[in-house]
GROMACS .gro file of C-alpha atoms in nm:
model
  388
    1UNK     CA    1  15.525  15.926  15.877
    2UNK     CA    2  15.560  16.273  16.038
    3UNK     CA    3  15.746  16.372  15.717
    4UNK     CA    4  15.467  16.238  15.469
    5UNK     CA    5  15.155  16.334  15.696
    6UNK     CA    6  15.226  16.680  15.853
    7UNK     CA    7  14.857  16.678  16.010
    8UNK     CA    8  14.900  16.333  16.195
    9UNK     CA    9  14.946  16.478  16.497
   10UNK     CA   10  14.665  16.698  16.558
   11UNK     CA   11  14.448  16.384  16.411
   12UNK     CA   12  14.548  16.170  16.723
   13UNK     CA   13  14.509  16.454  16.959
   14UNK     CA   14  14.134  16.505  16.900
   15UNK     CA   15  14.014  16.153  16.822
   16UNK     CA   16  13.914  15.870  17.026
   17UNK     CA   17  14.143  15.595  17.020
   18UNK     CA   18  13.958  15.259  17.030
   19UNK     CA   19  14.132  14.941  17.235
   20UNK     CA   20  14.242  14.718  17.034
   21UNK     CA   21  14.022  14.328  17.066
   22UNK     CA   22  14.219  14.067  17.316
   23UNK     CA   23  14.301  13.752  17.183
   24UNK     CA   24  14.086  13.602  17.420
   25UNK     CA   25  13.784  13.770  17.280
   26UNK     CA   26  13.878  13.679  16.917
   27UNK     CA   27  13.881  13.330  17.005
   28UNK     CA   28  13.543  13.355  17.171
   29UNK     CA   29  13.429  13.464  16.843
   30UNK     CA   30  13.572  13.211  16.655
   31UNK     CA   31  13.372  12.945  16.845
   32UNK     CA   32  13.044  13.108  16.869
   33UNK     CA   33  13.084  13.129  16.439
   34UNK     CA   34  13.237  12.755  16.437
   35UNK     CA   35  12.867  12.660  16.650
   36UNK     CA   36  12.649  12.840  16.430
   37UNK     CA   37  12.774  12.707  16.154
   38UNK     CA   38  12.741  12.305  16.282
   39UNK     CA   39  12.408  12.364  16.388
   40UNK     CA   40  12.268  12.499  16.034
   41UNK     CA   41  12.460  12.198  15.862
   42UNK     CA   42  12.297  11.952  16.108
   43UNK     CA   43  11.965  12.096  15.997
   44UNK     CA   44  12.044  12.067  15.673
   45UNK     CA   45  12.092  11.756  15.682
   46UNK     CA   46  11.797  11.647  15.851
   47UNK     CA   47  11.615  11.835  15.625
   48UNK     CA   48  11.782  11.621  15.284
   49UNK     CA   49  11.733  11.324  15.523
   50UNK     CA   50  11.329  11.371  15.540
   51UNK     CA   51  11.286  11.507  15.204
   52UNK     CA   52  11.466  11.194  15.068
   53UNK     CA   53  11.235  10.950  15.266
   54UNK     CA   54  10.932  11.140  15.125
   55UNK     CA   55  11.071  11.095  14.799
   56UNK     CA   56  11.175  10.795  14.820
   57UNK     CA   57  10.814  10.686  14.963
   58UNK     CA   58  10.636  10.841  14.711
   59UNK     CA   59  10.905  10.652  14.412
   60UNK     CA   60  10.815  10.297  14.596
   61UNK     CA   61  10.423  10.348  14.569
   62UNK     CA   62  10.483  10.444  14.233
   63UNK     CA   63  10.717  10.166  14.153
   64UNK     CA   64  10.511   9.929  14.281
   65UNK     CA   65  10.215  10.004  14.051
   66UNK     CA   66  10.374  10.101  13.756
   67UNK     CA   67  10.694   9.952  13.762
   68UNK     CA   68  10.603   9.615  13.540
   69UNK     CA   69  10.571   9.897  13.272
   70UNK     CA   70  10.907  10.052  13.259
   71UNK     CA   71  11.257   9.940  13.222
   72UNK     CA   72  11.576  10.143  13.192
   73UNK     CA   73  11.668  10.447  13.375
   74UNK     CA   74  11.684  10.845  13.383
   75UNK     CA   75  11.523  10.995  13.015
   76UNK     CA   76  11.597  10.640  12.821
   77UNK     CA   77  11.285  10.476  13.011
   78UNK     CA   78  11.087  10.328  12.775
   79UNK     CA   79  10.771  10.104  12.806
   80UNK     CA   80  10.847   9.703  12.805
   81UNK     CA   81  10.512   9.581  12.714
   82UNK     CA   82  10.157   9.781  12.720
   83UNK     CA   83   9.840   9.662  12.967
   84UNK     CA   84   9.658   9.639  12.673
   85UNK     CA   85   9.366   9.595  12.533
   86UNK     CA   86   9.475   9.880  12.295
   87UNK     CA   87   9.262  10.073  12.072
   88UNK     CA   88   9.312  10.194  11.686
   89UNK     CA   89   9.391   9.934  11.372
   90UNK     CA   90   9.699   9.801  11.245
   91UNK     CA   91   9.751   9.579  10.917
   92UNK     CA   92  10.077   9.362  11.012
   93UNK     CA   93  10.198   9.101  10.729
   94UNK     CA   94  10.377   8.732  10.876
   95UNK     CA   95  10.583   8.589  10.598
   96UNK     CA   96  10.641   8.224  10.547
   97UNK     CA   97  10.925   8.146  10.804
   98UNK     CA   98  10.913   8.429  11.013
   99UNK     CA   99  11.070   8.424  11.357
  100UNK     CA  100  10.901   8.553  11.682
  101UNK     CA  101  11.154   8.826  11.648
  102UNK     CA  102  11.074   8.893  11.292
  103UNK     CA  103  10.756   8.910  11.406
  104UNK     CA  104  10.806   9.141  11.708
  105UNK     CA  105  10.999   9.354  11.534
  106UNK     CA  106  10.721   9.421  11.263
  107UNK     CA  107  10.459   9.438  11.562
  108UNK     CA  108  10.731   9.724  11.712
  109UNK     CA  109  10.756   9.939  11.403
  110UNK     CA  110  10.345   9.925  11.354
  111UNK     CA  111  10.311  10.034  11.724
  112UNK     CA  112  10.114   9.719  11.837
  113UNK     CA  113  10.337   9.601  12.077
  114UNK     CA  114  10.593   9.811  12.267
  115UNK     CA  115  10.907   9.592  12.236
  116UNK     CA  116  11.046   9.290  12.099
  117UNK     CA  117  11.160   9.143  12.385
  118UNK     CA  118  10.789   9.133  12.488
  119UNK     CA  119  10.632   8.966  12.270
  120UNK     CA  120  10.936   8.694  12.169
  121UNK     CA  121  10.853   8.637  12.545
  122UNK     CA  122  10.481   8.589  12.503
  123UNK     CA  123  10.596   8.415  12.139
  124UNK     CA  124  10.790   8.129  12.347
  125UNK     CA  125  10.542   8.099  12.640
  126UNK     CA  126  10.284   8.029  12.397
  127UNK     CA  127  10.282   7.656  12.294
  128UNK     CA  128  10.043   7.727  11.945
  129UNK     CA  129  10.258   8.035  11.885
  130UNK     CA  130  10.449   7.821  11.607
  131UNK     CA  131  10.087   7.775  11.419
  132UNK     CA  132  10.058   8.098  11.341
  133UNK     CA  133   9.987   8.131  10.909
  134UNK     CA  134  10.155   8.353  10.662
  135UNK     CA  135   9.916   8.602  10.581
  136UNK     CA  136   9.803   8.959  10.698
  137UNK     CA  137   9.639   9.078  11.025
  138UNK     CA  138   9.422   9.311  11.148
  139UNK     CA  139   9.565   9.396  11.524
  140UNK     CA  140   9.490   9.674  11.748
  141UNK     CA  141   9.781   9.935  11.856
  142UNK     CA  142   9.943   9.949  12.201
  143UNK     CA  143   9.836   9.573  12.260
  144UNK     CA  144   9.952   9.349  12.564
  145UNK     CA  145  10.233   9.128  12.374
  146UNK     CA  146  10.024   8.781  12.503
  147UNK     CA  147   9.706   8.931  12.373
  148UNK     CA  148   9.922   9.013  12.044
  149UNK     CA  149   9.998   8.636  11.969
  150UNK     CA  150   9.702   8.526  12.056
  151UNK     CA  151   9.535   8.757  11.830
  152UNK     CA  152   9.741   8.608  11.522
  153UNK     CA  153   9.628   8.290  11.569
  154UNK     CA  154   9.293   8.378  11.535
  155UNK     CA  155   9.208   8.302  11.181
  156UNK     CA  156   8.911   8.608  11.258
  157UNK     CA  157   9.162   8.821  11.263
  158UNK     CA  158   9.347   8.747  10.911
  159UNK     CA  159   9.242   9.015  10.609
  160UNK     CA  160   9.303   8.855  10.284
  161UNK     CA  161   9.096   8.843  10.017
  162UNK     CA  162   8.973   8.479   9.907
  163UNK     CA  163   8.900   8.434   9.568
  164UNK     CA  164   8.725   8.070   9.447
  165UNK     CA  165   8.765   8.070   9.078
  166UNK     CA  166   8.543   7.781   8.951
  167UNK     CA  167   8.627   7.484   8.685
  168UNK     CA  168   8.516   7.592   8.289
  169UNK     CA  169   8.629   7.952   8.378
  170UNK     CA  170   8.778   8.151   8.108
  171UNK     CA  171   9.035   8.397   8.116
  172UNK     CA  172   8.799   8.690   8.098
  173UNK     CA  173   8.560   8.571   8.339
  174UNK     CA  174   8.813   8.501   8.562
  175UNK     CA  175   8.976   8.866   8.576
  176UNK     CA  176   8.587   8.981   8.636
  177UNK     CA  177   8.618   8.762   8.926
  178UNK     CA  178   8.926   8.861   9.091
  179UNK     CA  179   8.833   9.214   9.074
  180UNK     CA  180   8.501   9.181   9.220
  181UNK     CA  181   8.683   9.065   9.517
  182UNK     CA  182   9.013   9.216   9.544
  183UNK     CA  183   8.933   9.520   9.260
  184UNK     CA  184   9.238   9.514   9.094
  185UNK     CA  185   9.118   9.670   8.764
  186UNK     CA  186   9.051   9.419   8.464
  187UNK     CA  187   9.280   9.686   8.265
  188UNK     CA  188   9.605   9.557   8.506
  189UNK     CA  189   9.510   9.194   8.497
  190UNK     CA  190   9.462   9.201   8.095
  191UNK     CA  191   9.819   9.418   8.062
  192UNK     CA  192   9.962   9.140   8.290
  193UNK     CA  193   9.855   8.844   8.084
  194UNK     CA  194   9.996   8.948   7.756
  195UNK     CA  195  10.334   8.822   7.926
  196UNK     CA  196  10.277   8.457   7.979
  197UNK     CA  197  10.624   8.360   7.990
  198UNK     CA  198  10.631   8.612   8.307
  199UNK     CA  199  10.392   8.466   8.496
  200UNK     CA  200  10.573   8.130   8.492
  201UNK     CA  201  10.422   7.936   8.197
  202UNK     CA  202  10.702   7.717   8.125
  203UNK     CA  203  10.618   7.699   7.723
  204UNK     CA  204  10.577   8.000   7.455
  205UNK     CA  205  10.181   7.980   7.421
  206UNK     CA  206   9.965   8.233   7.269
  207UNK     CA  207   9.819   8.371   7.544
  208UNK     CA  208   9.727   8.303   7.956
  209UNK     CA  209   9.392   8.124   7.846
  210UNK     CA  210   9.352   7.775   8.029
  211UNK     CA  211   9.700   7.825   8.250
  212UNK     CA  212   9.467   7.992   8.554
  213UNK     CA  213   9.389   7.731   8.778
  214UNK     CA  214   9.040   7.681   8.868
  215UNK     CA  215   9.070   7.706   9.303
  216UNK     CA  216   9.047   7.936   9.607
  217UNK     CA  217   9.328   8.170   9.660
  218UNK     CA  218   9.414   8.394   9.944
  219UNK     CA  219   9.523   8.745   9.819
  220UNK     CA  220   9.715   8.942  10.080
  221UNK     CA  221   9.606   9.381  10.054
  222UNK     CA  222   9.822   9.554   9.778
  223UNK     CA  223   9.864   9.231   9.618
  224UNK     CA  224   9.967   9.319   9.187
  225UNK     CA  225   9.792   9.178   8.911
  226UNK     CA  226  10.113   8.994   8.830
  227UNK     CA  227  10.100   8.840   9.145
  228UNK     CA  228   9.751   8.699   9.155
  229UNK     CA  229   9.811   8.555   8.785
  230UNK     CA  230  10.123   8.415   8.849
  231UNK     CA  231  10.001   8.216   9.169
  232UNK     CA  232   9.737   8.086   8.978
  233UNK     CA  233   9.986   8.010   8.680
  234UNK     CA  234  10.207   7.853   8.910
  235UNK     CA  235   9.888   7.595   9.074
  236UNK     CA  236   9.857   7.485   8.702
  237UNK     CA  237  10.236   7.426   8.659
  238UNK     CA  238  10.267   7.223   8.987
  239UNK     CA  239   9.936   7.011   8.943
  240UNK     CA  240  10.070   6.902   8.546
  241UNK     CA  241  10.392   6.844   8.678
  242UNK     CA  242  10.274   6.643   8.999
  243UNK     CA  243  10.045   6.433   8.715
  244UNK     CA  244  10.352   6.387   8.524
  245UNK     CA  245  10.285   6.572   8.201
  246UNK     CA  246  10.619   6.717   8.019
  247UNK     CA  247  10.622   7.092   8.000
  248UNK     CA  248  10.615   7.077   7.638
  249UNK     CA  249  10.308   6.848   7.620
  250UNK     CA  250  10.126   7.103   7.906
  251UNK     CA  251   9.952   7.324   7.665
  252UNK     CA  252   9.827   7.001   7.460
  253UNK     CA  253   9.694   6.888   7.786
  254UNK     CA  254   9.524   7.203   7.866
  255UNK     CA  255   9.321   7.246   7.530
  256UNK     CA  256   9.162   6.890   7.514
  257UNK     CA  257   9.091   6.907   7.894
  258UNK     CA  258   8.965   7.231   7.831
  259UNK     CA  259   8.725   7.080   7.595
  260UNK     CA  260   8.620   6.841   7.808
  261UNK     CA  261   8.544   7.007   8.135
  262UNK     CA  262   8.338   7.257   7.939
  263UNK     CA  263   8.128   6.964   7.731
  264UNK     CA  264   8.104   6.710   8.043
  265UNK     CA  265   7.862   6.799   8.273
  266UNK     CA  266   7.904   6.465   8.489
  267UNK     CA  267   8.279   6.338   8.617
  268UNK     CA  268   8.216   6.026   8.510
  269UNK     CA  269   8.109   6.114   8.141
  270UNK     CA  270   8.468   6.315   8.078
  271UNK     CA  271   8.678   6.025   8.063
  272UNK     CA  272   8.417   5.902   7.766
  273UNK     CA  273   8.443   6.259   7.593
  274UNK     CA  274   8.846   6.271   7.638
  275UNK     CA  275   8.855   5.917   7.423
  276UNK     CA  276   8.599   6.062   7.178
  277UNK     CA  277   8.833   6.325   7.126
  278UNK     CA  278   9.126   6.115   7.075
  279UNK     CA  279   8.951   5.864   6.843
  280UNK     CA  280   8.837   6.178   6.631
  281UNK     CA  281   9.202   6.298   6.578
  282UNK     CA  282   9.315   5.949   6.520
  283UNK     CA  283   9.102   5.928   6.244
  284UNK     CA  284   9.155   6.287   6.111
  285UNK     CA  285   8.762   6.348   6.135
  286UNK     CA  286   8.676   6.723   6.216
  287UNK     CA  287   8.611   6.767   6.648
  288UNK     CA  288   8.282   6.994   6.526
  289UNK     CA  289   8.263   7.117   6.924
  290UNK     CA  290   7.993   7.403   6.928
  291UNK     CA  291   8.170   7.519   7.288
  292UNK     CA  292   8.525   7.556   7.066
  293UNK     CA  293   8.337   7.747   6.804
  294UNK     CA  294   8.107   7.953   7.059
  295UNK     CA  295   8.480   8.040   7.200
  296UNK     CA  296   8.629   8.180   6.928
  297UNK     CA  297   8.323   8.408   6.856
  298UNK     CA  298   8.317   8.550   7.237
  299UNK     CA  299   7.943   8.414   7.281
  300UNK     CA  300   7.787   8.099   7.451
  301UNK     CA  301   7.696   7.802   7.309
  302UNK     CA  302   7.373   7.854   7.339
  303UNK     CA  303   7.382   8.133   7.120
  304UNK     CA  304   7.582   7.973   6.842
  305UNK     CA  305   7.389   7.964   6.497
  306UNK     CA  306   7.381   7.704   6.156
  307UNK     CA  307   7.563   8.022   6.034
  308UNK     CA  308   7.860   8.049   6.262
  309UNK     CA  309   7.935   7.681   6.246
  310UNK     CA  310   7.958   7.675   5.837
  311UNK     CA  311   8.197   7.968   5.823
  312UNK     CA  312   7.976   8.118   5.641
  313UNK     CA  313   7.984   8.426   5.811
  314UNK     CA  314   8.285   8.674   5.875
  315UNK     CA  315   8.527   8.703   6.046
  316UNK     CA  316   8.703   8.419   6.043
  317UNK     CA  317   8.714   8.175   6.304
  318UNK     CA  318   9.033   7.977   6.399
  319UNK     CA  319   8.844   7.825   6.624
  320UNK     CA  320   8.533   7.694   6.397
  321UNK     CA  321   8.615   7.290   6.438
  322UNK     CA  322   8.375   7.251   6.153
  323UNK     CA  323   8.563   7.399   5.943
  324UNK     CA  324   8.949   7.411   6.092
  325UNK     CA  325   9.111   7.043   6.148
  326UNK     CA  326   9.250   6.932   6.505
  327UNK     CA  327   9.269   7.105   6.825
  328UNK     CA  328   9.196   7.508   6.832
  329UNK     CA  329   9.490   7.739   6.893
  330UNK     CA  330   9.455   7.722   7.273
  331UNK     CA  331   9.283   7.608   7.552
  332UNK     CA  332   8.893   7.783   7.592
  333UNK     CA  333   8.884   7.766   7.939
  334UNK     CA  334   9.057   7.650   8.315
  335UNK     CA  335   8.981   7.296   8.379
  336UNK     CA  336   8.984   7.099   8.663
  337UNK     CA  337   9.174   6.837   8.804
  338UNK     CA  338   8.874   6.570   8.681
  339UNK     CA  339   8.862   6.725   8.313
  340UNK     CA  340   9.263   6.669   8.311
  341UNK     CA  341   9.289   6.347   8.499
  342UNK     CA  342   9.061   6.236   8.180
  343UNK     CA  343   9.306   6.330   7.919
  344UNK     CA  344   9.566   6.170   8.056
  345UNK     CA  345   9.322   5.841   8.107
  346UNK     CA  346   9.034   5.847   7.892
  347UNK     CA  347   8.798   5.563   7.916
  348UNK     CA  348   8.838   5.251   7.657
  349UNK     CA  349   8.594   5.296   7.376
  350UNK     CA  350   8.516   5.406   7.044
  351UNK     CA  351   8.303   5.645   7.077
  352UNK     CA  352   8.299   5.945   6.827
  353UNK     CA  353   7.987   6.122   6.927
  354UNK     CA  354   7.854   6.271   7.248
  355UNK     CA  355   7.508   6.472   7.319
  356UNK     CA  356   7.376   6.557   7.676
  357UNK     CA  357   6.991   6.421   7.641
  358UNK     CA  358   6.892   6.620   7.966
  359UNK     CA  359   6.965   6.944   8.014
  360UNK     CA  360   6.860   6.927   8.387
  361UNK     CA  361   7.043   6.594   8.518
  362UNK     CA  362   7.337   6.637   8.252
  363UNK     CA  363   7.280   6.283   8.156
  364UNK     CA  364   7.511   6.229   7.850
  365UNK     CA  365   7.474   5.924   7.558
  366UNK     CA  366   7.754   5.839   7.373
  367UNK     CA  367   7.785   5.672   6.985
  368UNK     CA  368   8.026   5.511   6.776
  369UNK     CA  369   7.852   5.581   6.458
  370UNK     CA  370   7.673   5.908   6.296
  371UNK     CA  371   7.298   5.727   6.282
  372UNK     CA  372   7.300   5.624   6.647
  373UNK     CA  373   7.420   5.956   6.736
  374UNK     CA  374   7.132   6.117   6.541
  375UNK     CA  375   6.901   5.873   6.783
  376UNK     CA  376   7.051   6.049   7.064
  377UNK     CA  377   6.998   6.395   6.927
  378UNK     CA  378   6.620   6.318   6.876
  379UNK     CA  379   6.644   6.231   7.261
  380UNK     CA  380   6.743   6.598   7.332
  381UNK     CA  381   6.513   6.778   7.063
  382UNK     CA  382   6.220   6.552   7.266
  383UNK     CA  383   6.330   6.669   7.603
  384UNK     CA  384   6.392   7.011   7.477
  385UNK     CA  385   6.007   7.045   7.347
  386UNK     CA  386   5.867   6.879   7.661
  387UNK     CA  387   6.046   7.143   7.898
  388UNK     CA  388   6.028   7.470   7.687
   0.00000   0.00000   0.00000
């Protein structure tokens, strides 16, 4: 080292050479380190040990209040079913054969219940939950799932639109009907009727007159035109068919009871009109109906003048039956189940001439020949100047 550091020696001579530490001393230190470190890891862990039991405290008092809310763990909690009573609006639709899940999962997506398993529990602990109707329902959002079933079985709850659509109707009056109470526009329900054939009339007919049955209807929101026509075509279809008429003898039907529903004012008097009819066309005599001809001109019959009934007038009228042999081109309005129960069993007779001789009561006299008909027809011009 000499050779390397020429100035080692004078180095030593002038400084102070320290003792070196005994190995008894290092080992002292050792321990004293070894102790320090123990005693900091014992207060660690009493430290993990108390905040843990604080923690955990605090998760129990928490659990136990909220804990029927949540299911799951870490960040995929979710809510199992809400305390309810909710607040907002919700439109859910039930379909004809839906399932509690079906159900609950519709009631999921909308918000109104907060999972499926929830409600297909309150679904199968309710005994009436099987009643509940097709239809749609107003609900509220973040509902309890037992207050959600509940809620669709109350009828209250259901928003449809009920439309009654009275015997005598005709096609026109009925589309003014529909959209004062469901306001699809007369424009869509006209568009959809020049396609009978695609509303389900069985038979190529001229057009939807008489095929819209006269009854109340429940219209679901954002129901189409061609929905509402066809489930009315399809009532008409079903009550011919359950009555036994032939679907090419349906439109036949329809016309005469047409007829009669709109010149009976009395149930009992239709079967007596329906075998006036009949005995007319069996002996080729012209029906002369003033509610046909009124038809045809788009006015009522009250209305109707010498002048439209003798043709005499323009334009012309197919439906003038005192001028046009048989039955008019269609039906001139819906009628009922009474009107077409009478076609298909008119009364024995043989009368050929009706009048109503009181306008108030709708009592109706019926002849055989022309000169006791005219008797009749004083009857009315009498009762007509005594209650002018």
């Amino acid at each position: 080292m000499s050779d390397l550091f020429f100035d080692a020696p004078h180095q030593e001579e002038h400084d102070e050479v320290m003792p070196a530490p005994s190995r008894r001393s290092r080992r002292d230190d050792r321990a004293a380190q070894t102790k320090r470190r123990k005693h900091r890891r014992r207060r660690t862990v009493v430290v993990l040990v108390l905040l843990a039991a604080l923690l955990g405290g605090t998760g129990f008092v928490v659990w136990s209040v909220f804990g029927d809310l949540f299911t799951g763990s870490g960040d995929e909690a979710t809510v199992s079913d809400y305390p309810g009573p909710g607040s907002g609006e919700a439109q859910v639709t039930v379909a004809a054969g839906d399932s509690g899940q079906a159900i609950g999962t519709k009631l999921v997506d909308l918000g109104v219940v907060a999972t499926v398993k929830a409600f297909t529990d309150a679904y199968s602990a309710n005994a009436q939950a099987t009643s509940i109707q097709p239809g749609t329902y107003a609900l509220r959002q973040q509902m309890k799932a037992a207050d959600a079933v509940n809620a669709l079985l109350d009828q209250a709850n259901r928003v449809s639109s009920r439309v009654t659509i009275p015997e005598g109707y005709t096609a026109e009056q009925i589309y003014d009907r529909i959209y004062e109470i469901t306001t699809i526009p007369v424009e869509d329900l006209e568009a959809a009727a020049q396609d009978p054939s695609a509303l389900g009339v069985p038979v190529a007919v001229e057009n939807i007159e008489g095929w819209l049955y006269p009854a109340t209807y429940e219209f679901e929101p954002g129901s189409s035109a061609t929905q509402v026509l066809s489930a009315m075509v399809a009532k008409t279809v079903d009550e011919l068919t359950t009555a036994g008429v032939a679907p090419d003898q349906m439109e036949t039907v329809l016309i005469k009871a047409s007829i009669v529903e709109r010149e009976g004012k009395l149930d009992e008097d239709r079967p007596k009109i329906a075998r006036a009819i009949e005995n007319r066309l069996a002996d080729e005599m012209l029906l002369q109906i003033d509610a046909v001809v009124a038809y045809g001109l788009g006015i009522s019959g009250s209305e109707l003048t010498t002048a439209d009934t003798s043709g005499a007038q323009p334009p012309y009228n197919p439906y003038n039956t005192y001028k046009v042999p048989g039955l008019p081109p269609t039906p001139i309005a819906s009628p009922g189940a009474a009107s077409v129960d009478a076609v298909l069993h008119p009364a024995e007779g043989t009368w050929k001439f009706w009048v109503t001789v009181n306008l108030d009561t709708g009592e109706t006299k019926f002849a055989t020949t022309y000169d006791e008909h005219q008797e009749y027809v004083d009857e009315l011009r009498a009762w007509q100047a005594a209650n002018q």
